[in-house]
Tab-separated table of C-alpha atoms in Angstrom:
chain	number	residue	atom	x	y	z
A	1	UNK	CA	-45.221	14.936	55.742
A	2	UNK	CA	-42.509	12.991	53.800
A	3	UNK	CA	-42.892	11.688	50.329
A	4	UNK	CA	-43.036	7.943	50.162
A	5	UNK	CA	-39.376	7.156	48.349
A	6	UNK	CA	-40.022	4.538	45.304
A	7	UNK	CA	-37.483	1.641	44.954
A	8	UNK	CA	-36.138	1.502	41.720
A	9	UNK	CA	-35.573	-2.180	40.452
A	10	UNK	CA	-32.464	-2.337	38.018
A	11	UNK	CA	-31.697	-5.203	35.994
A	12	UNK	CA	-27.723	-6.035	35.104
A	13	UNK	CA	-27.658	-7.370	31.770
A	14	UNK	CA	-23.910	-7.005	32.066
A	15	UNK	CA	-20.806	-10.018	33.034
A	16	UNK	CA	-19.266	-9.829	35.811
A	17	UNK	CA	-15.494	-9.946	35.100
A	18	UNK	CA	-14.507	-12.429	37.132
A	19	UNK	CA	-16.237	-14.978	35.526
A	20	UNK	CA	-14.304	-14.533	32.340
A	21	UNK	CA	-10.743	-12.965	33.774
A	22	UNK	CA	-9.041	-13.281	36.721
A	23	UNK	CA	-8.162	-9.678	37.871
A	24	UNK	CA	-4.388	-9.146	37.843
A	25	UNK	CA	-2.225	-8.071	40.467
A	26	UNK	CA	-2.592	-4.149	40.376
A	27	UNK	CA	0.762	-3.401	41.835
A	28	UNK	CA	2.551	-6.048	40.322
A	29	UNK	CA	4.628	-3.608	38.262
A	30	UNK	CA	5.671	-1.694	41.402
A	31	UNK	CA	6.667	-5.011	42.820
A	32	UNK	CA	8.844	-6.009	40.552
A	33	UNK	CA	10.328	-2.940	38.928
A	34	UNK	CA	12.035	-2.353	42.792
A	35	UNK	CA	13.003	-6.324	43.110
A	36	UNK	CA	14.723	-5.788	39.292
A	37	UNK	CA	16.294	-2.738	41.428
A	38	UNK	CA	17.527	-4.301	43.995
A	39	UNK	CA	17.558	-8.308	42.893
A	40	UNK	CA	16.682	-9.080	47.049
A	41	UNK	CA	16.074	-12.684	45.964
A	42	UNK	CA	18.923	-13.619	44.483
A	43	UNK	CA	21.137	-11.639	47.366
A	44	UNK	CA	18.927	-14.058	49.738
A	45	UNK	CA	19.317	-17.038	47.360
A	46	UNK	CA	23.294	-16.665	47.162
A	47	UNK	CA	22.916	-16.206	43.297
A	48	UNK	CA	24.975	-14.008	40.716
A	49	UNK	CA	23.114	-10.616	40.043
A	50	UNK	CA	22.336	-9.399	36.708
A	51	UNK	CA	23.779	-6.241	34.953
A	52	UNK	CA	21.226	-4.157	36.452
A	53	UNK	CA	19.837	-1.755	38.413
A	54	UNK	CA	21.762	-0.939	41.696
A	55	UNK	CA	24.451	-3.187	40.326
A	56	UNK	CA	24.698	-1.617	36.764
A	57	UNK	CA	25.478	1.560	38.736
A	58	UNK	CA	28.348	0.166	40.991
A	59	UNK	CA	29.712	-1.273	37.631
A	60	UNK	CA	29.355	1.459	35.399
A	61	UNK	CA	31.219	4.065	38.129
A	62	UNK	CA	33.684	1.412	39.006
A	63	UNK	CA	36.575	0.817	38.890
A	64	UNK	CA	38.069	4.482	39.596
A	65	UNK	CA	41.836	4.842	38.478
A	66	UNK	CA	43.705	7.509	39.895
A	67	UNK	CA	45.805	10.154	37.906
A	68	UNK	CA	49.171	8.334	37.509
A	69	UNK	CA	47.484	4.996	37.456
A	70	UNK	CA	49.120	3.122	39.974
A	71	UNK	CA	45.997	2.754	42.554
A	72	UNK	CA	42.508	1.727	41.438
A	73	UNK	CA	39.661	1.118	43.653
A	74	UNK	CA	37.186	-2.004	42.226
A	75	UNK	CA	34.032	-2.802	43.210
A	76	UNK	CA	33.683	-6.750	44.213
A	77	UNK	CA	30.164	-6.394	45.463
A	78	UNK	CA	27.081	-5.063	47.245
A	79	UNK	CA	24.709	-6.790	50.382
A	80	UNK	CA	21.347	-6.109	52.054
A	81	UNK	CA	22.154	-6.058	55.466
A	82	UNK	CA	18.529	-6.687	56.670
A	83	UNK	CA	20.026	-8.492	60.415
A	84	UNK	CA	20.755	-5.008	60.849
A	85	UNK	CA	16.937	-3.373	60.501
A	86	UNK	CA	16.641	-1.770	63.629
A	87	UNK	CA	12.902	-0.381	62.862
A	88	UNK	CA	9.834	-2.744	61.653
A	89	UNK	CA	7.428	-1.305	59.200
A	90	UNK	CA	4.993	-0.722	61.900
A	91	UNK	CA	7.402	0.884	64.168
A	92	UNK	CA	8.483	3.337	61.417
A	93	UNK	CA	5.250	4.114	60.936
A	94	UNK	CA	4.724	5.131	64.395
A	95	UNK	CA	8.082	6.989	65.446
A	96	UNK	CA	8.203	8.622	62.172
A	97	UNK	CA	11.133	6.963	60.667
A	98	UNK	CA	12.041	5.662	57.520
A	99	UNK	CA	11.881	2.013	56.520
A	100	UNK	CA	15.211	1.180	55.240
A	101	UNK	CA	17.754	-1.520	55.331
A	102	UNK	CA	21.564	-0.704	55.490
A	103	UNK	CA	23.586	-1.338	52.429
A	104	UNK	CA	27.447	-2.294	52.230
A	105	UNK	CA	29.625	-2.475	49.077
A	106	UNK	CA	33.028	-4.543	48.925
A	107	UNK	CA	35.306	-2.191	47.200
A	108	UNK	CA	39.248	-3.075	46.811
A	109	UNK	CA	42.005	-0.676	47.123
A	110	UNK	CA	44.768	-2.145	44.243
A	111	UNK	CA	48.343	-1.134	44.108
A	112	UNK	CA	49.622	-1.872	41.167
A	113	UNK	CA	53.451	-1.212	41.658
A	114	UNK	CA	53.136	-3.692	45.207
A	115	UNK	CA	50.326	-5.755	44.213
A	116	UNK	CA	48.955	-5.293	47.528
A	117	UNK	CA	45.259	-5.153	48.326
A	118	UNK	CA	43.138	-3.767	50.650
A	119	UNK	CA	39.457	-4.910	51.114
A	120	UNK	CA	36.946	-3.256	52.927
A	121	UNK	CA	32.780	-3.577	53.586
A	122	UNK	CA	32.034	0.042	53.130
A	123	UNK	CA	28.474	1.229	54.471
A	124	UNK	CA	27.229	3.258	51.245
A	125	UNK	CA	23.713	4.469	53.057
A	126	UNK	CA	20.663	3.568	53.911
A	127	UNK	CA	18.373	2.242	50.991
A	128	UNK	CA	14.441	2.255	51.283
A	129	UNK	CA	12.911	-0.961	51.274
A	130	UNK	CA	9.114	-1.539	49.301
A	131	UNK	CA	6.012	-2.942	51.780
A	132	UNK	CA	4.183	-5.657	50.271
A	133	UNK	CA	2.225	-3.367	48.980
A	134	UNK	CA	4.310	-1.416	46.857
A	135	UNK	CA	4.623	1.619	48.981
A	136	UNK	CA	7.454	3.236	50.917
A	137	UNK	CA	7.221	4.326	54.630
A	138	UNK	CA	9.337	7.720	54.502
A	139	UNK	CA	9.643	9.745	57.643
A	140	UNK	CA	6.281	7.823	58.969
A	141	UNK	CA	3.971	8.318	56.170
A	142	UNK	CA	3.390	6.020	53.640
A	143	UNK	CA	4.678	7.004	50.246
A	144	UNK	CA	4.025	6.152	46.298
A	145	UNK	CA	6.385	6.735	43.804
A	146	UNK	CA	3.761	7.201	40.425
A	147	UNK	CA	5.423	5.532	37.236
A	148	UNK	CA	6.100	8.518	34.557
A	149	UNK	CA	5.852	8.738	31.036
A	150	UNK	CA	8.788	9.824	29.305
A	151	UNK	CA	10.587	10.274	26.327
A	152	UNK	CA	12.158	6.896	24.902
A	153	UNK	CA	15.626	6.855	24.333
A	154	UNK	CA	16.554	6.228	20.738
A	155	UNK	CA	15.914	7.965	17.458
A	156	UNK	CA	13.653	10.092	16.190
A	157	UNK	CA	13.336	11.975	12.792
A	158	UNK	CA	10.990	15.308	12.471
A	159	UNK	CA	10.211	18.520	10.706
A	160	UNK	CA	9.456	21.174	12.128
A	161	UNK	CA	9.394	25.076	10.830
A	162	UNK	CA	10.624	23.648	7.717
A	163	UNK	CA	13.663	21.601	9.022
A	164	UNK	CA	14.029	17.975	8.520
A	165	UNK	CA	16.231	16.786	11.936
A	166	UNK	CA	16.992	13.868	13.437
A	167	UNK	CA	17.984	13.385	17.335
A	168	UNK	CA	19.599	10.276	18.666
A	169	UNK	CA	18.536	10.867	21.942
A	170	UNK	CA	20.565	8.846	25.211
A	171	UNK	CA	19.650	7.144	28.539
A	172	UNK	CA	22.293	9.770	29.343
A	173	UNK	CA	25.025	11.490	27.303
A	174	UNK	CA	25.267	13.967	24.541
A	175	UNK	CA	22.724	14.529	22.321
A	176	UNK	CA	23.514	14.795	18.919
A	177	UNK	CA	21.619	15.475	16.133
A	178	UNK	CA	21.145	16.624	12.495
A	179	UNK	CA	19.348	18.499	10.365
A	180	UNK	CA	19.112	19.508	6.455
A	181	UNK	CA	19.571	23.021	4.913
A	182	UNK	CA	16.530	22.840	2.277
A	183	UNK	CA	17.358	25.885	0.561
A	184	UNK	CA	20.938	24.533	0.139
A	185	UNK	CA	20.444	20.893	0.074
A	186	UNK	CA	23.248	20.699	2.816
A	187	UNK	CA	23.262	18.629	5.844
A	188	UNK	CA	24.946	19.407	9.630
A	189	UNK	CA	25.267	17.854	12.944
A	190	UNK	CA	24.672	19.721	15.899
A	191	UNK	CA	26.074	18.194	19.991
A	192	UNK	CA	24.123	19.323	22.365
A	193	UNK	CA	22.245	21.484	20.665
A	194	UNK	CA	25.330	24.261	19.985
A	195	UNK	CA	25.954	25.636	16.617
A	196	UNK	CA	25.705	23.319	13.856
A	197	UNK	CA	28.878	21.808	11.545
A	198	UNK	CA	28.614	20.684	8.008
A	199	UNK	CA	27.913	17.086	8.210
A	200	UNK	CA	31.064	15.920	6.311
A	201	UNK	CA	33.593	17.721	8.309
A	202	UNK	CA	31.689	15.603	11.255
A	203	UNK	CA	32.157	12.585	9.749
A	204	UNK	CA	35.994	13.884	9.398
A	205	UNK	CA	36.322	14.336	12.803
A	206	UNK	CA	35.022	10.833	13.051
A	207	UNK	CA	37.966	9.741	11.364
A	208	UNK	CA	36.681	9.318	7.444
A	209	UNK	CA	39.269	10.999	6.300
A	210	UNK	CA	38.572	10.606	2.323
A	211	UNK	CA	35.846	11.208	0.362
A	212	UNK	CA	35.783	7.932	-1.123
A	213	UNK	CA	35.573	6.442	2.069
A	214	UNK	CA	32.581	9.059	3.154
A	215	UNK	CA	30.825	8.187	-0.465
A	216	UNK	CA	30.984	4.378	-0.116
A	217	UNK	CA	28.863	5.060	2.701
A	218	UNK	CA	26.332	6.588	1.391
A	219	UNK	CA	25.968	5.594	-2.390
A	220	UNK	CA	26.541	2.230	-5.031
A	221	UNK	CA	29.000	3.251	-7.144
A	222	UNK	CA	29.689	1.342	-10.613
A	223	UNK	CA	32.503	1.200	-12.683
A	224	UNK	CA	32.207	2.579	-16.426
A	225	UNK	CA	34.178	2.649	-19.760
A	226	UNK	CA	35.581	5.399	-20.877
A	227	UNK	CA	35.037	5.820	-24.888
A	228	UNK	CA	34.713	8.408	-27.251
A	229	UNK	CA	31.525	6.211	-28.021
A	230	UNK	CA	29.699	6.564	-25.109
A	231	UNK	CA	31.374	10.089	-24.692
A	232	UNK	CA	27.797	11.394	-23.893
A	233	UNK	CA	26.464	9.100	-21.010
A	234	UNK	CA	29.166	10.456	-18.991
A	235	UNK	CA	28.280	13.763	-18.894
A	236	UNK	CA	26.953	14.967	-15.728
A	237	UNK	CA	28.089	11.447	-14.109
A	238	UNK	CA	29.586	12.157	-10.428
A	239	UNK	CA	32.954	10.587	-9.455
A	240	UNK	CA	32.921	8.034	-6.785
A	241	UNK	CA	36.993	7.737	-6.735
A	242	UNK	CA	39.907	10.152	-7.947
A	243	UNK	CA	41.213	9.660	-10.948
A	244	UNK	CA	45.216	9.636	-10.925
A	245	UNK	CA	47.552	10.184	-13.225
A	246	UNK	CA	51.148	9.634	-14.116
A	247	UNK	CA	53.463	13.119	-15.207
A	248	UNK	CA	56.357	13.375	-17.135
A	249	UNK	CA	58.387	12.328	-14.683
A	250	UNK	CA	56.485	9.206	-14.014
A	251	UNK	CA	54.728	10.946	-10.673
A	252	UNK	CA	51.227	9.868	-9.666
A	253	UNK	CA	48.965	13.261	-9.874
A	254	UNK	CA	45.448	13.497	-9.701
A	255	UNK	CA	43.197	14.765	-12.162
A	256	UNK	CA	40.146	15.204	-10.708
A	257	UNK	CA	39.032	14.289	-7.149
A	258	UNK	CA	36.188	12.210	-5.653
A	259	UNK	CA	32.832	13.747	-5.859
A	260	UNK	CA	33.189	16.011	-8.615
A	261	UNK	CA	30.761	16.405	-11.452
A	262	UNK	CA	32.008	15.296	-15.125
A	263	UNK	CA	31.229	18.407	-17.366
A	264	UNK	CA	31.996	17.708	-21.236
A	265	UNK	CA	35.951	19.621	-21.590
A	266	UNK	CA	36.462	17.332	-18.321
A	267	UNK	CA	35.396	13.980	-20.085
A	268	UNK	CA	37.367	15.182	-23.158
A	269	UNK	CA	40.515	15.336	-21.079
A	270	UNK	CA	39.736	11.530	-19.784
A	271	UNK	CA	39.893	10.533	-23.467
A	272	UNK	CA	43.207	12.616	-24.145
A	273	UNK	CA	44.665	11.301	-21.095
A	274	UNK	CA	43.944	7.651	-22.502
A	275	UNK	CA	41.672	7.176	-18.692
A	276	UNK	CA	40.167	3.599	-19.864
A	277	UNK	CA	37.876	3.196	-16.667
A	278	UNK	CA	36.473	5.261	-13.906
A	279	UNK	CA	34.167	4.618	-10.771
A	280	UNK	CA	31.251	6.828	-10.286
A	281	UNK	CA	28.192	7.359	-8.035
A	282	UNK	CA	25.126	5.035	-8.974
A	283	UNK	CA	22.338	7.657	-7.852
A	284	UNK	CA	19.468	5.029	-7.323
A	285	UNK	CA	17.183	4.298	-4.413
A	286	UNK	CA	16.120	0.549	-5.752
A	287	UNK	CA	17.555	-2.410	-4.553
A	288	UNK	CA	18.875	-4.321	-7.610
A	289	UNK	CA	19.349	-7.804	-8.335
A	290	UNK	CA	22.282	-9.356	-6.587
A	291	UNK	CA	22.727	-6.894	-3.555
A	292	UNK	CA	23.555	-8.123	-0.457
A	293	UNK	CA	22.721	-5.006	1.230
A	294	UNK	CA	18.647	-5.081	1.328
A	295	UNK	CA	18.065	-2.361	3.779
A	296	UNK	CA	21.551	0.090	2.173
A	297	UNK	CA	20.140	1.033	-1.064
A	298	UNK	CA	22.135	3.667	-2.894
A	299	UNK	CA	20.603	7.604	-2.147
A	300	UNK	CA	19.174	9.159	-4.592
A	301	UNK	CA	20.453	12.494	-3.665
A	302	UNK	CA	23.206	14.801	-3.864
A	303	UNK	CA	23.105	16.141	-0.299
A	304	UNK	CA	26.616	14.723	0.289
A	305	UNK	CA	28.438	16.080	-2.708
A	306	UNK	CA	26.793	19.581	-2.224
A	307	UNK	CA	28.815	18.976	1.160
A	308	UNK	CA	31.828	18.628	-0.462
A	309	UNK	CA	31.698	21.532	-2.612
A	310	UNK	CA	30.629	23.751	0.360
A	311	UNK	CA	34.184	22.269	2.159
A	312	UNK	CA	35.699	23.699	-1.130
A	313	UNK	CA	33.859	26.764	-0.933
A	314	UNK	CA	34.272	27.889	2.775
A	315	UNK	CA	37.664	26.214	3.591
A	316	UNK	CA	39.824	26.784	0.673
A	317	UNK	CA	38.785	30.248	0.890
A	318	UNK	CA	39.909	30.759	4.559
A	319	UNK	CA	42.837	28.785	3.755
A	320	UNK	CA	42.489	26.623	6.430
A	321	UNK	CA	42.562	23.557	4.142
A	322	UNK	CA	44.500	22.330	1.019
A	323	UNK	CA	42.847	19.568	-0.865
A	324	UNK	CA	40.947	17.981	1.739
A	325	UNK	CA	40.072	18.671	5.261
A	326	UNK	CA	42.317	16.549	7.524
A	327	UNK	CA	41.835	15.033	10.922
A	328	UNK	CA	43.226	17.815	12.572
A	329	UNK	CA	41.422	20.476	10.631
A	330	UNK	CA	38.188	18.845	10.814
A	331	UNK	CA	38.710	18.353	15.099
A	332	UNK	CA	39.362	21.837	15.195
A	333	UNK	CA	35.898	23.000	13.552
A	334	UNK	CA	34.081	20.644	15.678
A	335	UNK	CA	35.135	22.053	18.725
A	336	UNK	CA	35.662	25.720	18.080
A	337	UNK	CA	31.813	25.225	18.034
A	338	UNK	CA	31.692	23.073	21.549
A	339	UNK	CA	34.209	24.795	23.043
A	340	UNK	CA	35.143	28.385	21.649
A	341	UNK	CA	37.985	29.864	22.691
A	342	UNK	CA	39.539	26.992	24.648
A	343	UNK	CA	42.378	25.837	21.641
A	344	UNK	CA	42.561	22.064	21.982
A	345	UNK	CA	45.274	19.493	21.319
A	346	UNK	CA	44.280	17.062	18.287
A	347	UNK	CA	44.900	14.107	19.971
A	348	UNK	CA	43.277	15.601	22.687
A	349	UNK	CA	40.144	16.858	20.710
A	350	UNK	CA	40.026	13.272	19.074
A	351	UNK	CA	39.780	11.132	22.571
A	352	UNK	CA	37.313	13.499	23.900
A	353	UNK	CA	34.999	13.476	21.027
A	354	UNK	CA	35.226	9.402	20.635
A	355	UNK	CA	34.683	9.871	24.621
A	356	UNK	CA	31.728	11.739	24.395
A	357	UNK	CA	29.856	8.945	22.335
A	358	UNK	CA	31.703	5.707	22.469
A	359	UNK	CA	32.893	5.481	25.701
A	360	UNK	CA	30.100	3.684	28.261
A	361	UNK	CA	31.279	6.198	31.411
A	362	UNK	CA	29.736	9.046	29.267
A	363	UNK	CA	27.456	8.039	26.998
A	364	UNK	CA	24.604	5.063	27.553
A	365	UNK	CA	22.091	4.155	25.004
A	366	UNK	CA	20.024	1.881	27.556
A	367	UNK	CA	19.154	-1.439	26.210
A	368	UNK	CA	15.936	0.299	25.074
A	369	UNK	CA	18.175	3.179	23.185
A	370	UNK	CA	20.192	0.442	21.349
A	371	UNK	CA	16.907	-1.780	20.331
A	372	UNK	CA	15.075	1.090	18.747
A	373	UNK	CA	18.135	2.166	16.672
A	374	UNK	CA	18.344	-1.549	15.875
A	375	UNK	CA	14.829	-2.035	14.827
A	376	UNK	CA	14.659	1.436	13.354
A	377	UNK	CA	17.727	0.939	10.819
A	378	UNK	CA	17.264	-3.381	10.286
A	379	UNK	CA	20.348	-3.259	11.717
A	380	UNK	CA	20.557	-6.038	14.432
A	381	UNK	CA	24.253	-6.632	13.373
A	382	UNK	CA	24.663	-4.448	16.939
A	383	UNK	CA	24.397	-6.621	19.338
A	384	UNK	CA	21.774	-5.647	22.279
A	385	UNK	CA	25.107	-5.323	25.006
A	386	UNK	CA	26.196	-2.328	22.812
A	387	UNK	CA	25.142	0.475	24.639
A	388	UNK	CA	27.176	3.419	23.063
A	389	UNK	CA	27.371	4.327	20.023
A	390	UNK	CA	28.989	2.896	17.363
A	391	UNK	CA	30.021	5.047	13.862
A	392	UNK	CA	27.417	2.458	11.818
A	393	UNK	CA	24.789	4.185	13.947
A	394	UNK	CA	25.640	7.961	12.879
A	395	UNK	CA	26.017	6.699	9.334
A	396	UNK	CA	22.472	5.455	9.187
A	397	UNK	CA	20.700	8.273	10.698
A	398	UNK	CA	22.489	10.902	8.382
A	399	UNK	CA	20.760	8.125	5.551
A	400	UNK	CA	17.743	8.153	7.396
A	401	UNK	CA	17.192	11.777	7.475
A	402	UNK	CA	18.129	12.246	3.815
A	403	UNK	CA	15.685	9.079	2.574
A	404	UNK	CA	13.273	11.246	4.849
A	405	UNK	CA	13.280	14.491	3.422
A	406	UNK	CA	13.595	13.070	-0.998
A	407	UNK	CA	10.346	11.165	0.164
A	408	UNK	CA	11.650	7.642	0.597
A	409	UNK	CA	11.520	7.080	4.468
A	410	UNK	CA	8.381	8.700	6.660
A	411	UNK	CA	8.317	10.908	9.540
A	412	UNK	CA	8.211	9.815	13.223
A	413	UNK	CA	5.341	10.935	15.387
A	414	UNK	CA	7.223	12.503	18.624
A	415	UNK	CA	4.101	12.288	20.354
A	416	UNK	CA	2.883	8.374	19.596
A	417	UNK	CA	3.293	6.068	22.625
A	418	UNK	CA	5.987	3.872	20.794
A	419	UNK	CA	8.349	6.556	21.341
A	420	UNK	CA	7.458	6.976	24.956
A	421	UNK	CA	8.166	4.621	27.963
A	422	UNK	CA	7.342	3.798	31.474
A	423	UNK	CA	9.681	4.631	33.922
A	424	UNK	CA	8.714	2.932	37.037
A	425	UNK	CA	10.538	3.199	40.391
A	426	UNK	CA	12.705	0.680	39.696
């Protein structure tokens, strides 16, 4: 005996969707991520390509130069040989093959002593071509490649175990990043996550070779009176520039040096050396009337000056440096810490270092990289084509990070989705 079964009547007091929106195309973004790959349509259509994809990697590798520069091998262009498909989807699927299309690049052979040139179609592989579907037939079976979530190129500021830090991080390259000493109030740059170097002797290697140069890019400065009068407001006041003076023998001298701290006996000896004006450090975070600079306030910190004493403090007392450290000194702390034990050249240190960040063959922002440091800063002086680095870029995240930790700038959440992106299979 079987018990009857009841029919439950259910009433839909819901819309259906397609009455209000049209359902997109699902694999749309599969679709078109591989066609931005490959840019099939404008290969068929006879039409320039864009800087992208397959062809942003033929660009960015070539041209090759050899050694003693007189041969160079250029890249003209790529094709889609698709007369030459010898298996149909279908086919693929059933002998187990891959569905692929055979790809050529034009590369030139140049000889710069002759000026000869050889050309020459060269088969570079087989390349997998997407099913209408957005699938790939590999080895028979029909294959998905699942977009990813990762971590956005770009720059990010934290704090974590009681460090403030920044990373700028690339498409590809060298990371490099800072962080801030609390205890100390001292800031360092770490590449590639070695041991860290004072952040000034960074910006040395950089090539900002004075501190005036390194404080004008960090701080207003003002220029004062000096008077008996107002003997007492300069006290304590922080020297943007050196002040020079002549000797007996008419010989320019300086008396004290940018970045120091004017203690009373050293403001007496301005007024006995008749020193009518001096420049010095405004230490102010608001933007005043009449700046042109609205998003380069002045800090309102010391960070960088505590720098400078510590170069007094740990250099001068290994005598490695005199006044200041030079080009060659500040190279040769860089990369004792990137490469210990291997002594290095200067000139040879300095175009390896500007290669490791400004050079496009080693170091690549992405467009993405180079908008978020943009947007990030207000800075879209950069133009969106400027994938490296450029030294305006290391300036403002050492600002950043020091508006960050005095309170005036906010943290980044690593984990919020606008610092992640899709990467699809394109």
């Amino acid at each position: 005996m079987f018990a009857k079964s009841r029919v439950i009547n259910r009433q839909y007091f819901g819309k259906d969707i397609q009455n209000f929106m049209e359902i997109p195309n699902l694999i749309d973004i599969q679709l078109s991520s591989y066609e931005s790959f490959l840019q099939k349509e404008k290969l068929d259509n006879n039409e320039p390509l864009e800087n992208k994809g397959l062809q942003e990697v033929f660009t960015s590798t070539f041209p090759i130069v050899s050694p003693d520069g007189n041969m160079s091998l250029e890249y003209e262009f790529y094709q889609l040989e698709e007369d030459n498909i010898k298996f149909s989807e279908l086919e693929c699927k059933q002998k187990g093959l891959t569905y692929s299309v055979p790809l050529k690049a034009r590369i030139n052979l140049n000889f710069k002593d002759s000026g000869a040139i050889l050309q020459k179609d060269i088969y570079m592989g087989d390349i997998p071509l997407m099913t209408d579907r957005g699938t790939f037939v590999i080895n028979g079976a029909e294959r998905v490649v699942v977009s990813q979530i990762h971590r956005s190129p770009g720059v990010i500021f934290n704090h974590e175990k009681g460090v403030y830090s920044s990373r700028i991080i690339p498409y590809h390259g060298s990371w490099l990043e800072f962080e801030i000493d609390q205890k100390k109030e001292l800031i360092y740059a770490k590449i590639d996550r070695k041991k860290k170097v004072l952040g000034t002797i960074f910006l040395r290697a950089l090539g900002y070779s004075t501190r005036e140069e390194i404080i004008r890019c960090f701080y207003k400065t003002e220029n004062v009176k000096v008077d008996p009068k107002n003997k007492d407001s300069l006290v304590d006041r922080v020297l943007a520039s050196a002040v020079k003076i002549k000797d007996e023998n008419g010989e320019e001298k300086v008396l004290f040096r940018a970045g120091e701290k004017l203690h009373p006996h050293e403001v007496d000896d301005l007024i006995t050396q008749n020193v009518k004006e001096i420049c010095v450090i405004l230490f102010d975070a608001r933007k005043r009337k009449g700046d042109k600079e609205e998003f380069n306030p002045s800090l309102d910190s010391q960070i960088i000056i505590n720098c400078f004493e510590r170069e007094d403090m740990k250099y001068t007392k290994e005598g490695a440096f005199n006044e200041e450290p030079t080009l060659e000194d500040a190279l040769s702390a860089v990369f004792t810490v990137l490469k210990p034990g291997e002594p290095m050249a200067a000139e040879v240190a300095k175009n390896e270092l500007e290669g490791m960040f400004f050079n496009i063959r080693h170091y690549d922002l992405g467009r993405v990289g180079r908008y978020k440091l943009n947007k990030k800063f207000e800075n879209y002086s950069d133009p969106v084509d400027t994938l490296t680095l450029v030294k305006s870029d290391i300036i403002n995240t050492m600002r950043h990070l020091i508006k960050v930790y005095i309170g005036n700038e906010l943290l980044d959440d690593i984990d919020h989705l606008g610092n992640r992106r899709i990467r699809s299979v394109g």
